[in-house]
Coordinates of C-alpha atoms in Angstrom, one line a residue:
X7 CA 0.0 0.0 0.0
X8 CA 1.3 3.5 -0.8
X9 CA 2.5 5.7 2.0
X10 CA -0.4 8.1 1.3
X11 CA -3.1 5.5 1.7
X12 CA -5.1 5.6 4.9
X13 CA -5.7 2.7 7.3
X14 CA -8.8 1.5 9.1
X15 CA -7.6 3.4 12.2
X16 CA -8.0 6.7 10.4
X17 CA -11.2 8.8 10.4
X18 CA -14.0 7.8 8.1
X19 CA -13.7 11.2 6.3
X20 CA -10.1 10.6 5.4
X21 CA -10.8 7.0 4.2
X22 CA -13.7 8.2 2.1
X23 CA -11.7 11.0 0.6
X24 CA -8.9 8.6 -0.4
X25 CA -11.3 6.0 -1.9
X26 CA -13.1 8.8 -3.8
X27 CA -9.9 9.6 -5.6
X28 CA -10.0 6.2 -7.3
X29 CA -13.6 6.2 -8.6
X30 CA -14.0 5.6 -12.3
X31 CA -16.8 8.0 -13.1
X32 CA -19.6 5.4 -13.6
X33 CA -21.7 7.2 -11.0
X34 CA -22.3 10.8 -10.1
X35 CA -19.9 12.2 -7.5
X36 CA -22.7 12.7 -4.9
X37 CA -24.0 9.1 -5.4
X38 CA -20.5 7.6 -5.2
X39 CA -19.7 9.5 -2.1
X40 CA -22.9 8.4 -0.4
X41 CA -22.2 4.7 -1.4
X42 CA -18.6 4.9 -0.2
X43 CA -19.5 6.6 3.1
X44 CA -22.1 3.9 3.7
X45 CA -19.6 1.1 3.1
X46 CA -16.9 2.6 5.2
X47 CA -19.2 3.0 8.2
X48 CA -20.4 -0.6 7.9
X49 CA -16.8 -1.8 7.9
X50 CA -15.5 0.3 10.8
X51 CA -16.2 -2.6 13.2
X52 CA -14.4 -5.0 10.8
X53 CA -11.0 -3.3 10.5
X54 CA -9.3 -6.2 8.7
X55 CA -11.9 -6.0 5.9
X56 CA -11.7 -2.3 5.8
X57 CA -7.9 -2.5 5.4
X58 CA -8.4 -5.1 2.6
X59 CA -10.8 -2.7 0.8
X60 CA -8.3 0.2 1.1
X61 CA -5.5 -2.0 -0.1
X62 CA -7.5 -3.3 -3.1
X63 CA -8.7 0.1 -4.2
X64 CA -5.6 2.2 -3.7
X65 CA -3.3 -0.4 -5.4
X66 CA -5.8 -1.2 -8.2
X67 CA -5.9 -4.8 -7.2
X68 CA -2.1 -5.2 -7.4
X69 CA -2.0 -6.9 -4.0
X70 CA -4.1 -9.8 -2.8
X71 CA -7.0 -8.8 -0.6
X72 CA -9.7 -10.5 1.5
X73 CA -13.4 -10.5 1.1
X74 CA -15.1 -7.2 2.0
X75 CA -18.5 -8.1 3.3
X76 CA -21.8 -6.4 4.1
X77 CA -25.1 -8.0 5.3
X78 CA -27.3 -9.3 2.5
X79 CA -30.7 -7.7 2.3
X80 CA -34.0 -9.6 1.8
X81 CA -34.2 -8.7 -1.9
X82 CA -30.4 -8.8 -2.4
X83 CA -30.3 -5.1 -3.3
X84 CA -28.7 -2.2 -1.5
X85 CA -30.4 1.2 -1.3
X86 CA -28.2 4.3 -1.6
X87 CA -29.4 7.8 -2.0
X88 CA -32.9 6.6 -2.8
X89 CA -31.8 4.1 -5.5
X90 CA -31.6 0.4 -5.3
X91 CA -29.0 -1.9 -6.9
X92 CA -27.0 -5.0 -6.3
X93 CA -24.1 -4.1 -4.0
X94 CA -21.3 -5.8 -5.8
X95 CA -22.4 -4.1 -9.0
X96 CA -22.6 -0.7 -7.4
X97 CA -19.0 -0.8 -6.1
X98 CA -17.6 -2.4 -9.2
X99 CA -19.1 0.4 -11.2
X100 CA -17.6 3.0 -8.9
X101 CA -14.1 1.6 -8.8
X102 CA -13.5 -0.6 -11.8
X103 CA -16.0 -0.6 -14.7
X104 CA -18.2 2.5 -15.1
X105 CA -20.3 0.9 -17.8
X106 CA -20.9 -2.4 -16.1
X107 CA -24.2 -4.3 -16.3
X108 CA -25.3 -6.5 -13.4
X109 CA -25.2 -9.7 -15.5
X110 CA -21.6 -9.2 -16.5
X111 CA -19.9 -10.1 -13.2
X112 CA -18.4 -13.5 -12.3
X113 CA -16.7 -14.0 -9.0
X114 CA -13.2 -15.3 -8.7
X115 CA -12.7 -18.8 -7.3
X116 CA -11.2 -17.7 -3.9
X117 CA -14.1 -15.4 -3.1
X118 CA -16.0 -17.0 -0.2
X119 CA -18.9 -14.6 0.0
X120 CA -19.6 -13.8 -3.6
X121 CA -23.1 -12.5 -4.4
X122 CA -24.0 -15.6 -6.4
X123 CA -23.2 -17.9 -3.4
X124 CA -26.4 -16.6 -1.7
X125 CA -24.8 -16.4 1.8
X126 CA -25.9 -14.1 4.6
X127 CA -23.0 -11.8 3.8
X128 CA -22.1 -10.4 0.4
X129 CA -18.5 -9.6 -0.8
X130 CA -18.3 -6.2 -2.4
X131 CA -14.6 -6.2 -3.1
X132 CA -14.4 -5.2 -6.8
X133 CA -11.3 -7.2 -7.3
X134 CA -13.0 -10.4 -6.3
X135 CA -15.0 -10.2 -9.5
X136 CA -14.2 -10.6 -13.2
X137 CA -16.1 -9.0 -16.0
X138 CA -17.7 -11.3 -18.6
X139 CA -18.9 -9.3 -21.7
X140 CA -21.3 -11.0 -24.1
X141 CA -20.9 -10.6 -27.8
X142 CA -23.4 -8.2 -29.4
X143 CA -23.2 -5.7 -26.6
X144 CA -21.7 -2.4 -27.5
X145 CA -20.3 -0.2 -24.7
X146 CA -20.1 3.5 -24.3
X147 CA -18.4 5.1 -21.3
X148 CA -20.9 5.7 -18.5
X149 CA -23.8 3.9 -20.1
X150 CA -25.1 0.6 -21.5
X151 CA -26.0 0.3 -25.2
X152 CA -27.5 -2.9 -26.4
X153 CA -27.3 -3.9 -30.1
X154 CA -28.2 -7.2 -31.8
X155 CA -25.1 -6.8 -34.1
X156 CA -21.9 -8.8 -33.6
X157 CA -18.5 -7.2 -34.3
X158 CA -19.6 -3.6 -33.9
X159 CA -16.7 -1.2 -33.4
X160 CA -17.3 1.6 -30.9
X161 CA -15.3 4.8 -31.1
X162 CA -14.8 6.4 -27.6
X163 CA -14.7 10.2 -27.2
X164 CA -13.8 12.2 -24.2
X165 CA -17.1 13.0 -22.3
X166 CA -18.0 16.5 -21.4
X167 CA -18.6 16.9 -17.7
X168 CA -22.4 17.1 -17.8
X169 CA -25.5 16.7 -19.9
X170 CA -27.8 19.7 -20.0
X171 CA -31.3 18.4 -20.4
X172 CA -33.7 20.6 -22.4
X173 CA -37.0 18.7 -22.1
X174 CA -38.5 20.9 -24.9
X175 CA -35.6 20.3 -27.2
X176 CA -32.6 18.0 -27.7
X177 CA -30.0 16.9 -25.1
X178 CA -26.9 19.1 -25.3
X179 CA -23.5 18.2 -24.0
X180 CA -21.8 21.1 -22.1
X181 CA -18.4 21.5 -20.6
X182 CA -17.5 22.8 -17.2
X183 CA -20.5 21.9 -15.0
X184 CA -21.2 19.4 -12.3
X185 CA -21.7 15.8 -13.4
X186 CA -24.3 15.1 -10.8
X187 CA -27.0 16.6 -13.1
X188 CA -26.4 14.1 -15.8
X189 CA -29.4 12.1 -17.0
X190 CA -30.0 8.6 -15.6
X191 CA -32.5 7.2 -18.1
X192 CA -33.1 4.4 -20.6
X193 CA -33.6 6.0 -24.0
X194 CA -35.2 4.6 -27.1
X195 CA -34.7 6.5 -30.4
X196 CA -34.9 5.9 -34.1
X197 CA -31.8 6.2 -36.2
X198 CA -32.5 9.6 -37.7
X199 CA -30.1 11.2 -40.3
X200 CA -28.1 12.9 -37.4
X201 CA -26.8 10.2 -35.1
X202 CA -28.4 10.4 -31.6
X203 CA -26.3 11.6 -28.6
X204 CA -25.2 9.3 -25.8
X205 CA -25.4 10.4 -22.2
X206 CA -22.3 12.6 -22.5
X207 CA -23.4 14.3 -25.7
X208 CA -21.2 12.2 -28.0
X209 CA -22.4 11.0 -31.4
X210 CA -23.5 7.4 -31.2
X211 CA -22.2 5.5 -34.3
X212 CA -24.8 4.7 -36.9
X213 CA -25.9 1.0 -36.8
X214 CA -27.2 -0.6 -40.0
X215 CA -30.1 -2.9 -39.7
X216 CA -29.4 -4.6 -43.0
X217 CA -27.8 -7.7 -41.5
X218 CA -29.1 -8.4 -38.0
X219 CA -27.3 -11.1 -36.1
X220 CA -29.1 -13.4 -33.7
X221 CA -27.9 -13.1 -30.1
X222 CA -27.6 -16.4 -28.3
X223 CA -27.7 -14.7 -24.9
X224 CA -30.8 -13.8 -22.9
X225 CA -31.9 -10.2 -23.3
X226 CA -30.7 -8.0 -20.4
X227 CA -32.1 -4.7 -21.7
X228 CA -34.8 -3.6 -24.1
X229 CA -33.6 -3.9 -27.7
X230 CA -32.2 -0.7 -29.1
X231 CA -32.0 0.7 -25.6
X232 CA -29.2 2.9 -24.2
X233 CA -28.7 3.3 -20.5
X234 CA -27.9 6.9 -19.7
X235 CA -27.9 6.2 -16.0
X236 CA -29.7 3.9 -13.6
X237 CA -33.3 4.8 -13.8
X238 CA -34.1 6.0 -17.3
X239 CA -33.6 4.2 -20.7
X240 CA -33.4 5.9 -24.0
X241 CA -34.2 4.0 -27.2
X242 CA -32.1 4.5 -30.3
X243 CA -33.4 1.9 -32.8
X244 CA -36.5 1.4 -34.8
X245 CA -37.2 -2.3 -34.8
X246 CA -40.2 -3.4 -36.8
X247 CA -42.4 -6.2 -35.4
X248 CA -41.2 -8.7 -38.1
X249 CA -37.6 -8.0 -37.1
X250 CA -38.4 -8.7 -33.4
X251 CA -40.2 -11.9 -34.3
X252 CA -37.3 -13.1 -36.5
X253 CA -34.7 -12.5 -33.8
X254 CA -36.8 -14.2 -31.1
X255 CA -37.5 -17.2 -33.4
X256 CA -41.2 -17.0 -32.9
X257 CA -44.2 -15.8 -34.8
X258 CA -47.6 -14.8 -33.4
X259 CA -49.3 -17.1 -36.0
X260 CA -47.4 -20.1 -34.6
X261 CA -48.4 -19.6 -31.0
X262 CA -51.4 -21.3 -29.3
X263 CA -54.1 -18.7 -28.3
X264 CA -54.0 -17.8 -24.6
X265 CA -57.8 -18.0 -24.3
X266 CA -60.9 -19.0 -26.3
X267 CA -62.8 -16.0 -25.2
X268 CA -63.9 -13.7 -27.9
X269 CA -62.0 -10.4 -28.0
X270 CA -63.5 -7.5 -26.0
X271 CA -65.4 -4.8 -27.8
X272 CA -62.6 -2.3 -27.0
X273 CA -59.0 -3.3 -27.0
X274 CA -58.0 -0.4 -24.8
X275 CA -59.2 2.7 -22.9
X276 CA -57.1 5.8 -22.7
X277 CA -57.5 8.3 -19.9
X278 CA -55.8 11.8 -20.0
X279 CA -54.4 13.5 -16.9
X280 CA -52.8 16.8 -16.0
X281 CA -50.8 16.3 -12.9
X282 CA -53.0 14.1 -10.7
X283 CA -56.4 15.3 -12.2
X284 CA -58.2 13.4 -14.9
X285 CA -59.3 15.7 -17.8
X286 CA -62.2 14.8 -20.1
X287 CA -63.9 11.4 -20.6
X288 CA -62.1 8.1 -21.0
X289 CA -61.4 7.4 -24.7
X290 CA -62.4 3.8 -25.8
X291 CA -60.7 2.3 -28.9
X292 CA -62.8 -0.3 -30.7
X293 CA -61.2 -3.7 -31.4
X294 CA -61.8 -3.1 -35.1
X295 CA -59.2 -0.3 -35.0
X296 CA -55.8 -1.8 -34.4
X297 CA -54.0 1.6 -34.5
X298 CA -54.9 4.6 -32.4
X299 CA -53.2 8.0 -32.3
X300 CA -53.1 10.3 -29.3
X301 CA -52.2 13.9 -30.4
X302 CA -52.5 17.5 -29.4
X303 CA -55.1 18.5 -32.0
X304 CA -58.8 19.1 -31.8
X305 CA -60.9 16.6 -33.8
X306 CA -63.7 15.6 -31.3
X307 CA -65.3 12.8 -33.3
X308 CA -62.6 10.4 -34.6
X309 CA -62.7 6.8 -33.5
X310 CA -59.0 6.2 -33.9
X311 CA -57.6 9.5 -32.7
X312 CA -57.8 10.8 -29.2
X313 CA -57.3 14.6 -29.7
X314 CA -56.1 16.1 -26.4
X315 CA -56.2 19.7 -27.8
X316 CA -60.0 19.8 -27.6
X317 CA -60.1 19.1 -23.8
X318 CA -60.6 22.0 -21.4
X319 CA -59.6 22.2 -17.8
X320 CA -60.5 25.2 -15.6
X321 CA -57.7 24.2 -13.2
X322 CA -55.1 23.9 -15.9
X323 CA -51.6 25.0 -14.7
X324 CA -49.2 27.1 -16.7
X325 CA -46.8 24.1 -16.9
X326 CA -49.6 21.9 -18.4
X327 CA -50.5 24.7 -20.9
X328 CA -46.8 24.9 -22.0
X329 CA -46.4 21.1 -22.3
X330 CA -49.6 20.7 -24.3
X331 CA -48.2 23.1 -26.9
X332 CA -45.4 20.5 -27.6
X333 CA -47.6 17.3 -27.9
X334 CA -48.1 17.9 -31.6
X335 CA -48.6 14.6 -33.5
X336 CA -48.2 12.7 -30.2
X337 CA -47.9 9.0 -30.3
X338 CA -49.3 6.0 -32.2
X339 CA -50.3 2.8 -30.4
X340 CA -50.5 -0.4 -32.4
X341 CA -52.3 -3.5 -31.3
X342 CA -50.6 -6.7 -32.7
X343 CA -51.3 -10.4 -32.5
X344 CA -53.3 -11.5 -29.5
X345 CA -52.5 -8.4 -27.5
X346 CA -48.9 -7.1 -27.9
X347 CA -48.6 -3.3 -28.1
X348 CA -46.1 -1.1 -29.9
X349 CA -45.6 2.6 -29.6
X350 CA -44.3 5.0 -32.2
X351 CA -43.3 8.5 -31.1
X352 CA -44.7 10.8 -33.8
X353 CA -44.2 14.0 -31.9
X354 CA -41.2 16.3 -32.3
X355 CA -40.4 15.7 -28.7
X356 CA -39.6 12.7 -26.6
X357 CA -42.2 10.8 -24.6
X358 CA -41.6 8.9 -21.4
X359 CA -43.1 5.5 -20.8
X360 CA -43.8 3.3 -17.8
X361 CA -43.8 -0.3 -19.1
X362 CA -43.4 -3.4 -17.0
X363 CA -42.4 -5.3 -20.2
X364 CA -39.5 -2.9 -20.9
X365 CA -38.6 -3.0 -17.2
X366 CA -38.3 -6.8 -17.3
X367 CA -36.3 -6.7 -20.6
X368 CA -34.0 -4.3 -18.9
X369 CA -33.5 -6.6 -15.9
X370 CA -35.2 -4.0 -13.6
X371 CA -37.9 -4.4 -11.0
X372 CA -41.4 -3.5 -12.2
X373 CA -41.8 0.3 -12.1
X374 CA -38.1 0.8 -11.4
X375 CA -37.2 2.5 -14.6
X376 CA -38.5 5.2 -16.9
X377 CA -38.2 4.7 -20.7
X378 CA -37.5 7.7 -22.8
X379 CA -38.6 7.3 -26.4
X380 CA -37.2 9.7 -29.0
X381 CA -39.1 11.1 -32.0
X382 CA -39.6 8.5 -34.8
X383 CA -38.7 5.6 -32.5
X384 CA -41.0 2.5 -32.8
X385 CA -40.7 0.0 -30.0
X386 CA -42.6 -2.8 -28.3
X387 CA -43.9 -1.8 -24.9
X388 CA -46.2 -4.7 -23.9
X389 CA -46.0 -8.4 -24.5
X390 CA -49.3 -10.3 -23.6
X391 CA -47.6 -13.7 -23.1
X392 CA -45.1 -12.3 -20.7
X393 CA -47.8 -10.5 -18.9
X394 CA -50.0 -13.7 -18.7
X395 CA -47.1 -15.7 -17.3
X396 CA -46.3 -12.9 -14.8
X397 CA -49.9 -12.7 -13.5
X398 CA -50.1 -16.5 -13.2
X399 CA -46.9 -16.6 -11.2
X400 CA -47.8 -13.7 -8.9
X401 CA -51.3 -14.9 -8.2
X402 CA -50.0 -18.4 -7.4
X403 CA -47.2 -17.0 -5.3
X404 CA -49.6 -14.8 -3.4
X405 CA -52.0 -17.6 -2.7
X406 CA -49.3 -20.0 -1.6
X407 CA -47.9 -17.3 0.7
X408 CA -51.3 -16.6 2.2
X409 CA -51.7 -20.3 2.9
X410 CA -48.3 -20.6 4.4
X411 CA -48.8 -17.6 6.5
X412 CA -52.1 -18.9 7.8
X413 CA -50.6 -22.2 8.6
X414 CA -47.6 -20.6 10.3
X415 CA -49.8 -18.5 12.5
X416 CA -51.8 -21.6 13.4
X417 CA -48.6 -23.4 14.3
X418 CA -49.1 -26.2 11.7
X419 CA -45.8 -25.8 9.9
X420 CA -43.0 -26.8 12.2
X421 CA -39.6 -26.8 10.7
X422 CA -35.9 -26.6 11.6
X423 CA -36.0 -22.9 12.0
X424 CA -39.4 -22.7 13.6
X425 CA -40.0 -21.3 17.1
X426 CA -42.7 -23.0 19.2
X427 CA -44.0 -24.8 16.1
X428 CA -44.4 -21.6 14.1
X429 CA -42.2 -21.3 11.1
X430 CA -40.8 -17.8 10.3
X431 CA -42.8 -15.9 7.7
X432 CA -40.0 -13.9 6.2
X433 CA -41.2 -12.5 2.9
X434 CA -44.7 -14.0 3.3
X435 CA -46.4 -10.9 4.4
X436 CA -45.3 -9.0 1.3
X437 CA -46.3 -11.9 -1.0
X438 CA -49.6 -12.5 0.7
X439 CA -50.4 -8.8 0.4
X440 CA -50.6 -8.9 -3.4
X441 CA -54.1 -8.0 -4.5
X442 CA -56.2 -7.5 -7.6
X443 CA -54.9 -3.9 -8.0
X444 CA -51.3 -5.1 -8.0
X445 CA -52.1 -7.6 -10.8
X446 CA -54.2 -5.1 -12.7
X447 CA -51.2 -2.8 -12.9
X448 CA -49.6 -5.4 -15.2
X449 CA -52.3 -4.6 -17.8
X450 CA -51.6 -0.8 -17.8
X451 CA -49.2 1.5 -19.7
X452 CA -48.5 5.1 -18.7
X453 CA -47.0 7.7 -20.9
X454 CA -45.9 11.3 -20.2
X455 CA -45.6 13.9 -23.0
X456 CA -42.4 16.0 -23.1
X457 CA -41.6 15.7 -19.3
X458 CA -39.9 12.8 -17.5
X459 CA -40.1 11.8 -13.9
X460 CA -38.1 9.7 -11.4
X461 CA -34.7 10.2 -9.7
X462 CA -33.3 11.9 -12.9
X463 CA -35.9 14.6 -12.9
X464 CA -37.5 17.2 -10.5
X465 CA -40.7 15.2 -10.6
X466 CA -40.8 12.1 -8.4
X467 CA -43.9 10.4 -10.0
X468 CA -45.8 10.6 -13.3
X469 CA -48.6 12.3 -11.4
X470 CA -46.3 15.3 -11.1
X471 CA -45.9 15.6 -14.9
X472 CA -48.0 18.3 -16.7
X473 CA -49.8 16.0 -19.2
X474 CA -49.8 12.2 -19.4
X475 CA -52.1 9.3 -20.3
X476 CA -52.9 5.9 -18.8
X477 CA -53.7 3.1 -21.3
X478 CA -55.7 0.2 -19.8
X479 CA -55.4 -2.9 -22.0
X480 CA -58.6 -5.0 -22.1
X481 CA -57.4 -8.4 -23.4
X482 CA -54.9 -8.8 -20.5
X483 CA -57.7 -7.9 -18.1
X484 CA -59.8 -10.8 -19.6
X485 CA -56.8 -13.1 -19.0
X486 CA -56.4 -11.8 -15.4
X487 CA -60.1 -12.5 -14.8
X488 CA -59.6 -16.1 -16.0
X489 CA -56.5 -16.5 -13.7
X490 CA -58.4 -15.3 -10.7
X491 CA -61.4 -17.4 -11.4
X492 CA -59.4 -20.6 -11.8
X493 CA -57.8 -20.2 -8.4
X494 CA -59.3 -22.8 -6.0
X495 CA -62.0 -21.3 -3.8
X496 CA -61.3 -23.6 -0.9
X497 CA -57.7 -22.5 -0.5
X498 CA -56.7 -19.5 1.6
X499 CA -56.6 -16.4 -0.6
X500 CA -54.2 -13.5 -0.7
X501 CA -55.4 -10.3 0.9
X502 CA -57.5 -8.2 -1.5
X503 CA -58.5 -10.9 -3.9
X504 CA -62.0 -11.4 -5.2
X505 CA -63.3 -8.0 -4.0
X506 CA -65.7 -7.8 -7.0

């Protein structure tokens, strides 16, 4: 260890300052500082592990070091500054690989507490993990960009210090300002004549779709998506449905129907909101119209266009008034197959989508990410088969948890870890608390015009954005009804089920 390196006997502030000097820029300075402070405080009572961490980081792994462990949480994730992530990934991004994805880490053989070993403690020593990069994944500094093309060459450019976000215009890279304001989004955009910008304002190389290569690896992010941070994705490709089907080796025509029920009269209903207030009546889209547009114009009578410009609101705020001016041609929703939904951004400004399908494709928890879709982008935002599997699994899990919880309370499930004949119900309460409303959310899309929300924006939830829509999909609701009705009536039910 160098003479300037601190030891575990030094003050936390000195240790944090030293470790901050070795960060790689994958996270904002404020987030990295909070994460490092949290780790150092947890290790203060384990001085040998703290010294191992200091040695590993300050020597860039040149000297052997022990496991550096923290307690594993129930869901395996660590919360820092209001964000959750896997702990070994967080610290590997801070100190080794700024553009690391969670599925790219493999522990070294001598690591006794690696994350994948599922022990009560988790090793977060970045030098106890190796990076495994799958072919077909293009990397940019500070972000994740996923392509389905093998052998793509990426040119790196020196990033400016921050990204100035103009929500009414394009994202502009600027020098000389704090990096903590950089966007943290998942973006989806079409390859327009001018290449889109990455999270640092650099030009993203143009990718031809002429010769798509099949990826043998499971999808870890939405196709065409670029991570510009940890909570928002931006989409940079325009993948037609046939392209998606070919690359996933499946076709809707070859799949067995999920239900024999006739389709509903309306395939979706669309509700418009300004902040947390519904404006106007719900717009119903007949099943005979597989495409519907939601725009900012004023036709009050169209069956396949929901024109938001004709809706009045006596309580309309100035922010909503400004945002409505930029809706323009809005978005186009396409209903395909048995119930898949695609969105095309026809507006001149990006839209922001909450999609459990894209969350799952990105390897995120439901509702954990915001998906920014650039003008002209056309992406899939809902997969009915994935939704059907998810609702079946969640309903079954909730029912089983409720039964186990009831048995545990009654003392009927003794086990090696039970106390007085009552087995511990860790995680059961949360699972048993799943209700109809939780499952119904799987059948809903939400979309904000112009303004984003989440940790990367001043607005914490979509209900704080000036104008947004909620799309309720009816075919999935039919399937959910079937799932709920096929659950055995004699078994204990999860709380909130069968309320009407």
